[in-house]
């Protein structure tokens, strides 16, 4: 494997320098929630998230979304283009739950008429605060309105693609978080991961949660749920 110098360790991944243009991403078994106040680990989770991310990034690439994905390396590693990560967490919500319910007092499970896109400033020390378009420019996270609109429209496109893909697999895509980064040419690509760590999936028939909420809420069988998501991706 072409893993070279260690660059960065996040809560669920490690990043290594590969060459001038690429990085190696390693998916860890660690689980964190509530800004890392709750910590755990689930053997095999990293490999499941690597596989799920690879499948979903291939799907999105084929549907015209530009992503950082280059190729699978092995069970827990993938090769991705080197990017300057834009320090914004882009959240798309189809159904009110999680922090939205806490912030706005809306009934858990309320469906939105159309998807809601939110931005949070990616800063753990500050607790990833909610920001609006103007903050993006004042904080110099994005340069202009075009970039802001691009992130929103890509997020909506990703939602459209994933929502119907998962519905065919009897999963409701409730919400998710994505991140973007810029190449040295200034091109914006979808980065990071798309996994049950970063999405909420509810079974269409039973409403059973098949995502990190099982860890957040101590429901248990976290790995079984992630395996189920991968199985539905692979064996439709
Ligand atoms: O917690 P909240 O309801 O804001 O989360 C919305 C969606 O974004 C969920 O799918 C959650 O897993 C994801 N998320 C994330 N990383 C964060 C915050 C939220 O993956 N730091």
Coordinates of C-alpha atoms and ligand atoms in Angstrom, one line a residue:
X1 CA 0.0 0.0 0.0
X2 CA 1.2 3.5 -0.8
X3 CA 0.7 4.9 2.7
X4 CA 3.5 7.4 3.5
X5 CA 3.6 10.1 6.1
X6 CA 0.9 10.5 8.7
X7 CA -1.0 13.8 8.2
X8 CA -4.0 14.0 10.4
X9 CA -6.2 12.0 12.8
X10 CA -9.9 12.7 13.1
X11 CA -12.6 11.1 15.2
X12 CA -13.3 8.3 12.7
X13 CA -10.5 8.5 10.2
X14 CA -6.7 8.9 9.8
X15 CA -5.2 10.6 6.8
X16 CA -1.8 9.8 5.3
X17 CA 0.1 11.6 2.5
X18 CA 0.4 9.3 -0.6
X19 CA 1.9 11.5 -3.3
X20 CA 1.6 15.1 -4.6
X21 CA -2.0 14.6 -5.7
X22 CA -3.5 12.0 -3.4
X23 CA -4.0 11.0 0.3
X24 CA -4.8 7.7 1.9
X25 CA -7.8 7.6 4.1
X26 CA -8.0 5.0 6.9
X27 CA -11.4 4.2 8.4
X28 CA -11.2 3.6 12.2
X29 CA -13.4 1.4 14.3
X30 CA -13.8 4.3 16.8
X31 CA -17.3 5.8 17.4
X32 CA -17.9 9.2 18.9
X33 CA -21.0 11.2 19.6
X34 CA -22.0 14.6 21.1
X35 CA -18.8 16.3 20.0
X36 CA -16.7 13.3 21.3
X37 CA -18.2 13.5 24.9
X38 CA -19.3 9.9 24.2
X39 CA -16.7 7.5 22.9
X40 CA -16.7 3.8 21.9
X41 CA -15.4 1.4 19.4
X42 CA -17.0 -1.4 17.2
X43 CA -14.7 -3.9 15.7
X44 CA -15.1 -4.0 11.9
X45 CA -17.0 -0.6 11.7
X46 CA -14.1 0.9 9.8
X47 CA -14.1 -1.7 7.1
X48 CA -17.9 -1.4 6.8
X49 CA -17.7 2.4 6.4
X50 CA -14.9 2.1 3.9
X51 CA -17.0 -0.2 1.7
X52 CA -20.2 1.9 2.1
X53 CA -18.3 5.1 1.2
X54 CA -16.7 3.5 -1.8
X55 CA -20.1 2.2 -3.1
X56 CA -21.8 5.5 -2.6
X57 CA -19.0 7.7 -4.0
X58 CA -19.0 5.5 -7.1
X59 CA -22.7 5.9 -7.4
X60 CA -22.5 9.7 -7.1
X61 CA -19.6 9.9 -9.5
X62 CA -21.6 8.0 -12.1
X63 CA -24.5 10.4 -11.5
X64 CA -22.3 13.4 -12.2
X65 CA -21.2 14.5 -8.7
X66 CA -17.5 15.3 -8.6
X67 CA -15.9 13.6 -5.7
X68 CA -12.4 13.1 -4.2
X69 CA -12.6 9.3 -4.6
X70 CA -9.8 7.7 -6.6
X71 CA -9.8 3.9 -5.7
X72 CA -10.2 1.3 -3.1
X73 CA -6.9 0.2 -1.5
X74 CA -7.9 -2.5 0.9
X75 CA -10.5 -3.3 3.6
X76 CA -10.0 -0.1 5.6
X77 CA -8.2 2.2 3.2
X78 CA -9.1 4.2 0.1
X79 CA -7.2 6.6 -2.1
X80 CA -8.6 10.1 -2.5
X81 CA -7.5 13.3 -4.2
X82 CA -5.7 15.8 -1.9
X83 CA -7.9 18.7 -1.1
X84 CA -8.1 21.8 1.1
X85 CA -11.2 20.9 3.1
X86 CA -13.8 23.7 3.3
X87 CA -14.5 24.1 7.0
X88 CA -18.3 23.7 6.6
X89 CA -20.5 20.8 7.5
X90 CA -23.3 20.7 5.0
X91 CA -26.3 19.0 6.5
X92 CA -29.4 18.0 4.4
X93 CA -32.6 17.1 6.2
X94 CA -35.6 15.3 4.8
X95 CA -37.2 14.6 8.2
X96 CA -36.9 16.5 11.4
X97 CA -35.0 14.7 14.1
X98 CA -31.7 15.0 16.0
X99 CA -30.4 18.5 16.7
X100 CA -33.2 20.1 14.6
X101 CA -35.8 18.8 17.0
X102 CA -33.8 20.0 19.9
X103 CA -33.3 23.5 18.4
X104 CA -36.7 24.2 17.1
X105 CA -39.1 22.0 19.1
X106 CA -40.6 20.4 16.0
X107 CA -42.1 16.9 16.5
X108 CA -39.6 14.1 15.9
X109 CA -40.2 12.5 12.5
X110 CA -42.0 15.4 10.9
X111 CA -41.4 15.3 7.1
X112 CA -40.2 18.5 5.4
X113 CA -42.0 19.5 2.2
X114 CA -38.7 20.0 0.6
X115 CA -35.2 19.2 1.8
X116 CA -33.6 21.6 4.2
X117 CA -29.9 22.5 3.7
X118 CA -28.0 23.8 6.7
X119 CA -24.4 24.9 7.2
X120 CA -22.3 24.4 10.4
X121 CA -18.8 25.8 11.0
X122 CA -16.6 22.7 11.3
X123 CA -14.8 23.4 14.6
X124 CA -15.0 20.9 17.4
X125 CA -13.8 23.4 20.0
X126 CA -16.8 25.6 19.2
X127 CA -19.2 22.6 18.9
X128 CA -19.7 23.0 15.2
X129 CA -22.0 26.1 15.4
X130 CA -24.8 26.8 13.0
X131 CA -23.9 29.4 10.4
X132 CA -25.6 31.2 7.6
X133 CA -24.5 32.3 4.1
X134 CA -23.1 35.6 5.4
X135 CA -21.0 33.9 8.1
X136 CA -19.5 31.8 5.3
X137 CA -18.1 34.9 3.7
X138 CA -17.2 36.9 6.9
X139 CA -15.3 33.8 8.2
X140 CA -13.7 33.4 4.7
X141 CA -14.9 29.8 4.4
X142 CA -16.2 30.4 0.9
X143 CA -15.3 33.3 -1.5
X144 CA -18.6 34.3 -3.0
X145 CA -22.3 33.6 -3.5
X146 CA -21.5 31.3 -6.4
X147 CA -19.6 28.9 -4.2
X148 CA -22.3 29.0 -1.5
X149 CA -24.9 28.2 -4.1
X150 CA -22.7 25.4 -5.6
X151 CA -22.4 23.7 -2.2
X152 CA -26.2 23.9 -1.7
X153 CA -27.1 22.7 -5.1
X154 CA -24.5 19.8 -4.9
X155 CA -25.9 18.9 -1.5
X156 CA -29.5 18.8 -2.9
X157 CA -28.3 16.8 -5.9
X158 CA -26.6 14.3 -3.6
X159 CA -29.8 14.1 -1.5
X160 CA -32.0 13.4 -4.6
X161 CA -29.7 10.6 -5.8
X162 CA -29.2 9.0 -2.4
X163 CA -32.8 9.3 -1.3
X164 CA -34.2 7.4 -4.3
X165 CA -31.3 4.9 -4.2
X166 CA -32.0 4.0 -0.6
X167 CA -35.8 4.0 -1.0
X168 CA -35.3 1.2 -3.6
X169 CA -33.5 -0.6 -0.7
X170 CA -36.3 0.1 1.8
X171 CA -34.4 2.7 3.7
X172 CA -35.6 6.2 4.3
X173 CA -32.7 8.7 4.1
X174 CA -33.6 11.0 7.0
X175 CA -30.7 13.4 7.0
X176 CA -26.9 13.4 6.4
X177 CA -23.8 15.5 6.6
X178 CA -21.3 16.0 3.7
X179 CA -18.1 17.9 3.4
X180 CA -16.4 19.5 0.4
X181 CA -12.8 20.5 -0.4
X182 CA -10.9 22.4 -3.1
X183 CA -8.2 21.1 -5.4
X184 CA -5.1 23.2 -6.1
X185 CA -7.0 24.5 -9.2
X186 CA -9.9 25.7 -7.0
X187 CA -12.3 23.0 -8.2
X188 CA -14.8 22.0 -5.4
X189 CA -15.2 18.2 -4.9
X190 CA -17.3 16.1 -2.5
X191 CA -14.9 14.9 0.2
X192 CA -14.9 12.9 3.5
X193 CA -17.3 9.9 3.8
X194 CA -20.9 8.9 3.4
X195 CA -21.7 6.2 6.0
X196 CA -24.1 5.4 8.8
X197 CA -21.8 7.6 10.9
X198 CA -22.8 10.6 8.8
X199 CA -26.3 9.7 7.7
X200 CA -29.5 8.7 9.4
X201 CA -31.3 5.7 7.8
X202 CA -34.7 4.5 9.0
X203 CA -36.1 1.2 7.7
X204 CA -39.2 1.9 5.5
X205 CA -41.4 -0.7 7.1
X206 CA -40.4 -0.7 10.8
X207 CA -38.8 2.8 11.2
X208 CA -35.9 0.9 12.8
X209 CA -32.8 3.1 13.0
X210 CA -29.9 1.7 11.1
X211 CA -27.2 4.3 11.8
X212 CA -25.1 5.9 14.5
X213 CA -28.2 6.9 16.5
X214 CA -27.9 3.3 17.8
X215 CA -24.7 4.3 19.4
X216 CA -25.8 7.8 20.4
X217 CA -29.0 6.4 22.1
X218 CA -27.5 3.1 23.4
X219 CA -29.9 1.0 21.3
X220 CA -27.1 -1.6 20.6
X221 CA -26.3 -3.8 17.6
X222 CA -24.4 -0.9 16.0
X223 CA -22.3 -3.2 13.7
X224 CA -25.3 -5.3 12.8
X225 CA -27.1 -2.2 11.6
X226 CA -24.1 -1.0 9.5
X227 CA -23.8 -4.5 8.0
X228 CA -27.5 -4.3 7.1
X229 CA -27.0 -1.0 5.3
X230 CA -24.1 -2.5 3.3
X231 CA -26.1 -5.6 2.5
X232 CA -28.9 -3.5 1.2
X233 CA -26.4 -1.5 -0.9
X234 CA -24.8 -4.7 -2.4
X235 CA -27.8 -7.0 -2.6
X236 CA -30.7 -5.1 -3.9
Ligands
LIG1 O1 -27.1 16.0 15.0 P1 -27.8 16.5 13.8 O2 -29.3 16.2 13.9 O3 -27.5 17.9 13.5 O4 -27.2 15.6 12.6 C1 -27.7 15.7 11.3 C2 -27.0 14.7 10.4 O5 -25.6 15.1 10.2 C3 -27.0 13.3 11.0 O6 -27.1 12.4 9.9 C4 -25.6 13.2 11.6 O7 -25.2 11.9 11.6 C5 -24.8 14.1 10.7 N1 -23.7 14.8 11.4 C6 -22.4 14.3 11.2 N2 -21.4 15.0 11.8 C7 -21.6 16.0 12.6 C8 -22.9 16.5 12.8 C9 -23.9 15.8 12.2 O8 -22.1 13.4 10.5 N3 -20.6 16.7 13.2

